[in-house]
Amino acid sequence: MSYLLWFINDLIFKKINFNLKKDMQATYKLHYFELYARAEPIRMMFNKAGIPFEDNRVTGDAWMELKPTLEFGQVPCLEVNGTKMYQSIALYNYVAGVSGFAPKDAM
């Protein structure tokens, strides 16, 4: 049964993937800690959709340098062509739209 679900999911993804209108000019840079937490859904969507992005996993002294440059002093932070975006749920919605995982219908 699980193989069947995987197969159906794979077919659906391939159908969606052909219809993606990816902004190939955009460059994405994700700032977050070396954790599987709030940034992991973003990483997963980018990887599944095949969208290249820079994964800046911040640790130690690098965090102390990065924190003052962030508007709220918080991560995750996604830079899109140099523009910084914040708040994990808003980032999930944005990346889902860019990667083709956002639903087309409200239902």
mmCIF file of C-alpha atoms in Angstrom, residues 2-107:
data_model
loop_
_atom_site.group_PDB
_atom_site.id
_atom_site.type_symbol
_atom_site.label_atom_id
_atom_site.label_comp_id
_atom_site.label_asym_id
_atom_site.label_seq_id
_atom_site.Cartn_x
_atom_site.Cartn_y
_atom_site.Cartn_z
ATOM 1 C CA SER A 2 2.764 2.467 0.880
ATOM 2 C CA TYR A 3 4.492 1.731 -2.449
ATOM 3 C CA LEU A 4 1.257 2.605 -4.258
ATOM 4 C CA LEU A 5 1.001 5.914 -2.391
ATOM 5 C CA TRP A 6 4.628 6.696 -3.186
ATOM 6 C CA PHE A 7 4.032 5.889 -6.867
ATOM 7 C CA ILE A 8 0.927 8.125 -7.030
ATOM 8 C CA ASN A 9 2.760 10.919 -5.223
ATOM 9 C CA ASP A 10 5.635 10.617 -7.695
ATOM 10 C CA LEU A 11 3.266 10.808 -10.677
ATOM 11 C CA ILE A 12 1.499 13.850 -9.247
ATOM 12 C CA PHE A 13 4.822 15.577 -8.549
ATOM 13 C CA LYS A 14 6.051 14.918 -12.099
ATOM 14 C CA LYS A 15 2.819 16.382 -13.504
ATOM 15 C CA ILE A 16 3.165 19.455 -11.268
ATOM 16 C CA ASN A 17 6.874 19.744 -12.062
ATOM 17 C CA PHE A 18 6.176 20.074 -15.806
ATOM 18 C CA ASN A 19 3.819 22.968 -15.116
ATOM 19 C CA LEU A 20 6.181 24.920 -12.864
ATOM 20 C CA LYS A 21 7.050 28.434 -13.866
ATOM 21 C CA LYS A 22 10.253 28.754 -11.889
ATOM 22 C CA ASP A 23 11.971 32.093 -11.718
ATOM 23 C CA MET A 24 15.376 30.881 -12.844
ATOM 24 C CA GLN A 25 16.819 34.386 -12.420
ATOM 25 C CA ALA A 26 16.101 34.364 -8.687
ATOM 26 C CA THR A 27 18.835 33.438 -6.242
ATOM 27 C CA TYR A 28 17.831 32.042 -2.881
ATOM 28 C CA LYS A 29 19.880 32.023 0.315
ATOM 29 C CA LEU A 30 18.434 30.456 3.464
ATOM 30 C CA HIS A 31 19.869 31.373 6.874
ATOM 31 C CA TYR A 32 19.171 29.032 9.778
ATOM 32 C CA PHE A 33 20.902 27.021 12.488
ATOM 33 C CA GLU A 34 22.307 23.516 12.048
ATOM 34 C CA LEU A 35 18.928 22.049 13.071
ATOM 35 C CA TYR A 36 15.952 20.246 11.557
ATOM 36 C CA ALA A 37 13.395 22.728 12.777
ATOM 37 C CA ARG A 38 11.643 25.709 11.229
ATOM 38 C CA ALA A 39 13.795 25.863 8.081
ATOM 39 C CA GLU A 40 13.540 22.172 7.199
ATOM 40 C CA PRO A 41 10.224 22.438 5.275
ATOM 41 C CA ILE A 42 11.810 25.199 3.176
ATOM 42 C CA ARG A 43 14.871 23.047 2.458
ATOM 43 C CA MET A 44 12.642 20.099 1.576
ATOM 44 C CA MET A 45 10.489 22.087 -0.852
ATOM 45 C CA PHE A 46 13.520 23.582 -2.617
ATOM 46 C CA ASN A 47 15.187 20.167 -2.883
ATOM 47 C CA LYS A 48 12.044 18.338 -4.068
ATOM 48 C CA ALA A 49 11.346 20.991 -6.706
ATOM 49 C CA GLY A 50 14.978 21.038 -7.835
ATOM 50 C CA ILE A 51 15.403 24.742 -7.154
ATOM 51 C CA PRO A 52 19.009 25.638 -6.325
ATOM 52 C CA PHE A 53 19.553 27.590 -3.118
ATOM 53 C CA GLU A 54 22.390 28.411 -0.750
ATOM 54 C CA ASP A 55 21.880 26.808 2.647
ATOM 55 C CA ASN A 56 23.727 28.982 5.169
ATOM 56 C CA ARG A 57 23.760 26.888 8.365
ATOM 57 C CA VAL A 58 24.798 29.323 11.067
ATOM 58 C CA THR A 59 26.840 28.237 14.094
ATOM 59 C CA GLY A 60 28.711 29.957 16.933
ATOM 60 C CA ASP A 61 30.514 33.172 16.027
ATOM 61 C CA ALA A 62 28.848 33.369 12.620
ATOM 62 C CA TRP A 63 25.508 33.803 14.435
ATOM 63 C CA MET A 64 26.887 36.715 16.441
ATOM 64 C CA GLU A 65 27.892 38.406 13.175
ATOM 65 C CA LEU A 66 24.637 37.622 11.367
ATOM 66 C CA LYS A 67 22.152 38.559 14.112
ATOM 67 C CA PRO A 68 22.633 42.366 13.956
ATOM 68 C CA THR A 69 22.070 42.317 10.184
ATOM 69 C CA LEU A 70 18.620 40.717 10.522
ATOM 70 C CA GLU A 71 15.593 42.966 10.897
ATOM 71 C CA PHE A 72 14.119 41.066 13.841
ATOM 72 C CA GLY A 73 17.344 39.365 14.921
ATOM 73 C CA GLN A 74 15.669 36.026 14.185
ATOM 74 C CA VAL A 75 15.984 33.151 11.773
ATOM 75 C CA PRO A 76 14.852 31.593 9.473
ATOM 76 C CA CYS A 77 15.646 34.300 6.978
ATOM 77 C CA LEU A 78 15.325 33.803 3.230
ATOM 78 C CA GLU A 79 17.132 36.151 0.880
ATOM 79 C CA VAL A 80 15.594 36.393 -2.570
ATOM 80 C CA ASN A 81 17.846 38.371 -4.906
ATOM 81 C CA GLY A 82 19.240 40.201 -1.868
ATOM 82 C CA THR A 83 15.846 41.031 -0.298
ATOM 83 C CA LYS A 84 15.475 39.476 3.158
ATOM 84 C CA MET A 85 12.207 37.819 4.131
ATOM 85 C CA TYR A 86 11.283 36.591 7.620
ATOM 86 C CA GLN A 87 8.707 34.567 9.612
ATOM 87 C CA SER A 88 8.607 30.838 8.975
ATOM 88 C CA ILE A 89 4.916 30.434 8.027
ATOM 89 C CA ALA A 90 5.140 33.293 5.516
ATOM 90 C CA LEU A 91 8.288 31.704 4.096
ATOM 91 C CA TYR A 92 6.550 28.319 3.792
ATOM 92 C CA ASN A 93 3.731 29.925 1.795
ATOM 93 C CA TYR A 94 6.145 31.836 -0.434
ATOM 94 C CA VAL A 95 8.381 28.840 -1.172
ATOM 95 C CA ALA A 96 5.346 26.592 -1.747
ATOM 96 C CA GLY A 97 4.140 29.065 -4.373
ATOM 97 C CA VAL A 98 7.535 29.352 -6.045
ATOM 98 C CA SER A 99 8.156 25.605 -6.034
ATOM 99 C CA GLY A 100 4.682 24.610 -7.205
ATOM 100 C CA PHE A 101 3.509 22.970 -3.988
ATOM 101 C CA ALA A 102 0.843 25.557 -3.174
ATOM 102 C CA PRO A 103 -2.649 24.358 -4.040
ATOM 103 C CA LYS A 104 -4.299 25.900 -7.083
ATOM 104 C CA ASP A 105 -7.747 25.581 -5.493
ATOM 105 C CA ALA A 106 -8.788 26.737 -2.029
ATOM 106 C CA MET A 107 -10.497 23.391 -1.402
#
